[in-house]
Tab-separated table of C-alpha atoms and ligand atoms in Angstrom:
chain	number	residue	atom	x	y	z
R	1	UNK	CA	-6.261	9.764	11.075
R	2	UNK	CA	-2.999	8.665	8.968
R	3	UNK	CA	-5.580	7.157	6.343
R	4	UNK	CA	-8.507	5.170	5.793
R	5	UNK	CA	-9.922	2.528	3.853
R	6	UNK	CA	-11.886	3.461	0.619
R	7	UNK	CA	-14.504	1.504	-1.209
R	8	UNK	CA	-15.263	0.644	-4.165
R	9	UNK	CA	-17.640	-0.119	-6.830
R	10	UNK	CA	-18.205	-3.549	-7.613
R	11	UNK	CA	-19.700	-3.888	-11.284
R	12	UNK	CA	-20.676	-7.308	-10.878
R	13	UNK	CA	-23.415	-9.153	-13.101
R	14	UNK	CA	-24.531	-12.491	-13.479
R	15	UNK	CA	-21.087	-13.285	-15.002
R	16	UNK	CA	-19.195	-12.533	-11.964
R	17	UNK	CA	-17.750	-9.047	-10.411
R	18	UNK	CA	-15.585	-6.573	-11.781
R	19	UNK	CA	-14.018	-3.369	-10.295
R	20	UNK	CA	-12.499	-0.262	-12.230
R	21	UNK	CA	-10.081	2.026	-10.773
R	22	UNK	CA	-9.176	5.176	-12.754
R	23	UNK	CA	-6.554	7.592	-11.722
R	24	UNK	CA	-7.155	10.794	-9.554
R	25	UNK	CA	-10.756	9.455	-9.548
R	26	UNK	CA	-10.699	5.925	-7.099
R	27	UNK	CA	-7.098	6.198	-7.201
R	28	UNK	CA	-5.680	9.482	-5.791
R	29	UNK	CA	-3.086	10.160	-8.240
R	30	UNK	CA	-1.382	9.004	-11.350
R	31	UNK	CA	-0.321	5.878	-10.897
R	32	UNK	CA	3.505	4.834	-12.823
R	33	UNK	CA	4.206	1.589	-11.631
R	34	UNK	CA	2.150	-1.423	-10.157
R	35	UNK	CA	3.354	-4.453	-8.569
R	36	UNK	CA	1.973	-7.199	-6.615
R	37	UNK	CA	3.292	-9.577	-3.823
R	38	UNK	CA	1.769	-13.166	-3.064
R	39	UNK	CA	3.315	-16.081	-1.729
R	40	UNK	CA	4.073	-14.586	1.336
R	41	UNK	CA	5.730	-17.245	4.307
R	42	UNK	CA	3.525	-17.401	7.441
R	43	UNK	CA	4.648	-14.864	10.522
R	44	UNK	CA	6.869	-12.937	7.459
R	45	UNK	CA	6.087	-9.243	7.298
R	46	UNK	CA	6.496	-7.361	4.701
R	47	UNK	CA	7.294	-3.197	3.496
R	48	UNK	CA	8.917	-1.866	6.837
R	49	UNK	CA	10.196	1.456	5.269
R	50	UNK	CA	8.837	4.679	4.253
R	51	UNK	CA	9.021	6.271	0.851
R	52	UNK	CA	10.172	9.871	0.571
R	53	UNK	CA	7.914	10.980	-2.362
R	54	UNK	CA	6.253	7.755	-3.672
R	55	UNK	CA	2.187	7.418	-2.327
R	56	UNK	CA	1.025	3.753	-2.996
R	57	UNK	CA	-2.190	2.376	-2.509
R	58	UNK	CA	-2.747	-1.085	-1.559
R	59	UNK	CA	-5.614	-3.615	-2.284
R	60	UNK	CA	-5.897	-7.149	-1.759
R	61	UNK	CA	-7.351	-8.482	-4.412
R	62	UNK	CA	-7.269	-11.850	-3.183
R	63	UNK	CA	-6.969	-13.564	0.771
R	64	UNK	CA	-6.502	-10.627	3.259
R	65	UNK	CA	-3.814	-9.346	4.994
R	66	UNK	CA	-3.122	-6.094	7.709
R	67	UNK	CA	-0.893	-2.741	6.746
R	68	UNK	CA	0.420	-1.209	9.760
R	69	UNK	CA	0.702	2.962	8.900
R	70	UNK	CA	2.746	5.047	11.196
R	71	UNK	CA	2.998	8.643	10.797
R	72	UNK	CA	5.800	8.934	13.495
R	73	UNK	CA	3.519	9.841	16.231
R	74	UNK	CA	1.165	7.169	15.860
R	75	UNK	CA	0.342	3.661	14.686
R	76	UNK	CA	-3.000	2.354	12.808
R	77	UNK	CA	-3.803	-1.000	11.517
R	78	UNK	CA	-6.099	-1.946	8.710
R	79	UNK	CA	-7.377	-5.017	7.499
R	80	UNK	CA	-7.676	-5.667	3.960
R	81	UNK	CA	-10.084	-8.768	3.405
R	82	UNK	CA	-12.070	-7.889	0.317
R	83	UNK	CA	-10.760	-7.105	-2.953
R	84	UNK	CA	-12.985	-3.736	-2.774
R	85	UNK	CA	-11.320	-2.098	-0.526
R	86	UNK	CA	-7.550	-0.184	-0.901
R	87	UNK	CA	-5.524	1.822	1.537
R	88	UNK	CA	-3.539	4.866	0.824
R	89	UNK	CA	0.091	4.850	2.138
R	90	UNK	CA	0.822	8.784	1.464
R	91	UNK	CA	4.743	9.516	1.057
R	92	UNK	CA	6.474	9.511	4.431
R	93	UNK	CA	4.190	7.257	6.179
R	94	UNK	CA	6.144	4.616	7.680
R	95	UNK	CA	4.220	1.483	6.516
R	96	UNK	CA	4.421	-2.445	7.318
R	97	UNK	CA	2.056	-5.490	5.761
R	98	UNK	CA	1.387	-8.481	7.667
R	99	UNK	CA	-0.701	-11.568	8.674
R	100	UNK	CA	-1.026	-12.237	4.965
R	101	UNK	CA	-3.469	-15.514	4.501
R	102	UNK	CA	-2.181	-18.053	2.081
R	103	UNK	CA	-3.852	-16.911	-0.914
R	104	UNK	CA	-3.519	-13.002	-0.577
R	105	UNK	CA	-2.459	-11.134	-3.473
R	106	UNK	CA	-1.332	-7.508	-2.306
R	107	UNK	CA	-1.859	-5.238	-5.381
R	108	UNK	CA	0.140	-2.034	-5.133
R	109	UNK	CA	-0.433	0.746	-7.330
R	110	UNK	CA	2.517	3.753	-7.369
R	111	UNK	CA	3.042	7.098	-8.130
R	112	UNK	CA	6.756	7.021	-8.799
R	113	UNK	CA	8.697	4.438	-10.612
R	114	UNK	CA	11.119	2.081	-8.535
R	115	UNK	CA	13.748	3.986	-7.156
R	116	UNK	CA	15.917	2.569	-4.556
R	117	UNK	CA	16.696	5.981	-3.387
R	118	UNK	CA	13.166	6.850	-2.512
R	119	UNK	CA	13.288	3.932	-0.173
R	120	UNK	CA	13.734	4.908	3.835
R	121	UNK	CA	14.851	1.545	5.923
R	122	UNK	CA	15.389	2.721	8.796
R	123	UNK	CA	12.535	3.824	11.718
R	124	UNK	CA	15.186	5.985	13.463
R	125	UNK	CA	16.502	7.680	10.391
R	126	UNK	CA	12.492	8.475	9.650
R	127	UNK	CA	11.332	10.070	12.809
R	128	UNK	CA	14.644	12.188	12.056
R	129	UNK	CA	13.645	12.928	8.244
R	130	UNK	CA	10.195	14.159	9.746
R	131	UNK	CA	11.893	16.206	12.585
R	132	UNK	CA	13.928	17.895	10.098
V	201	TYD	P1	11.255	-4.878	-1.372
V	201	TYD	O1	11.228	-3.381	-1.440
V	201	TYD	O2	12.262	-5.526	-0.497
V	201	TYD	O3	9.833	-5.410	-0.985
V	201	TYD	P2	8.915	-4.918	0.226
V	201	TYD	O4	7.993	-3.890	-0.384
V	201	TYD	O5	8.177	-6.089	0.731
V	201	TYD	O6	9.812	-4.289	1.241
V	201	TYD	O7	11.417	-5.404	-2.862
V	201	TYD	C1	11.876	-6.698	-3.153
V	201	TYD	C2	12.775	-6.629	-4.394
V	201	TYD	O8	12.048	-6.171	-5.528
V	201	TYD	C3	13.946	-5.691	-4.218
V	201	TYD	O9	15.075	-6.306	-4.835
V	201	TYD	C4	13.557	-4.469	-5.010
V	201	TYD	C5	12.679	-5.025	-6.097
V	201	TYD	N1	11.615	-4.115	-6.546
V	201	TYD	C6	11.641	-3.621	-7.852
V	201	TYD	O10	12.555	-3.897	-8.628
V	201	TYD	N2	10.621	-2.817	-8.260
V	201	TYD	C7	9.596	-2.481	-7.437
V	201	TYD	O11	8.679	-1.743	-7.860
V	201	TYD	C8	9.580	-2.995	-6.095
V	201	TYD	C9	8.471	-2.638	-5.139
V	201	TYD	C10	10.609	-3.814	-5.701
């Protein structure tokens, strides 16, 4: 299994629902860095690279969308539809979002900060990083 989906506590009330995430406790590590992509165009994916040392985990936290994890030998493909549920992508995981609806807002939580040269872009040049 490349990774699975986790779920959370929702802390809801009469007043609505709320959900807490606390490092190395729902989230696996200590996060740096958070960013969040919406707005996405129809038939558009998204990610399509692997990160050397950076894990992320992903939540929708709005709409729904699919992440597509590949750990070189094989593919699985999660759906992330409710906004109490998030995905680990572990470092050198090969990882692609798509089939975002309309209104999703993909919440991604980092361990690194942004570094371009964490960033792998090309498939052939990561089955050869894992080979090696
Ligand atoms: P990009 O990596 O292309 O997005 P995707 O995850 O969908 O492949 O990022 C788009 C732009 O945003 C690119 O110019 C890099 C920049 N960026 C940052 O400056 N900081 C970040 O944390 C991220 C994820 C991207």
């Amino acid at each position: 299994m490349i990774s699975k989906l986790e779920k959370f506590k929702i802390l809801g009330d009469h007043r609505g629902q709320l959900i807490a995430l606390e490092a190395q406790r729902e989230i696996p590590f200590e996060m740096k860095r958070v960013f969040y992509i919406y707005g996405t165009q129809e038939g558009v994916p998204r990610g399509n690279h692997a990160h050397y040392k950076t894990k992320q985990f992903l939540i929708a936290v709005s709409g729904s969308c699919k992440v597509t994890l590949d750990n070189g030998m094989k593919k699985e493909t999660f759906v992330l539809d409710q906004p109490n549920i998030g995905l680990l992508q572990d470092a050198m995981i090969w990882g692609t979002m798509h089939d975002f609806s309309d209104d999703c807002v993909l919440l991604v939580l980092a361990d690194q900060y942004y570094d371009h040269d964490d960033y792998i872009r090309d498939y052939t040049q990561f089955i050869n990083e894992l080979a090696s």
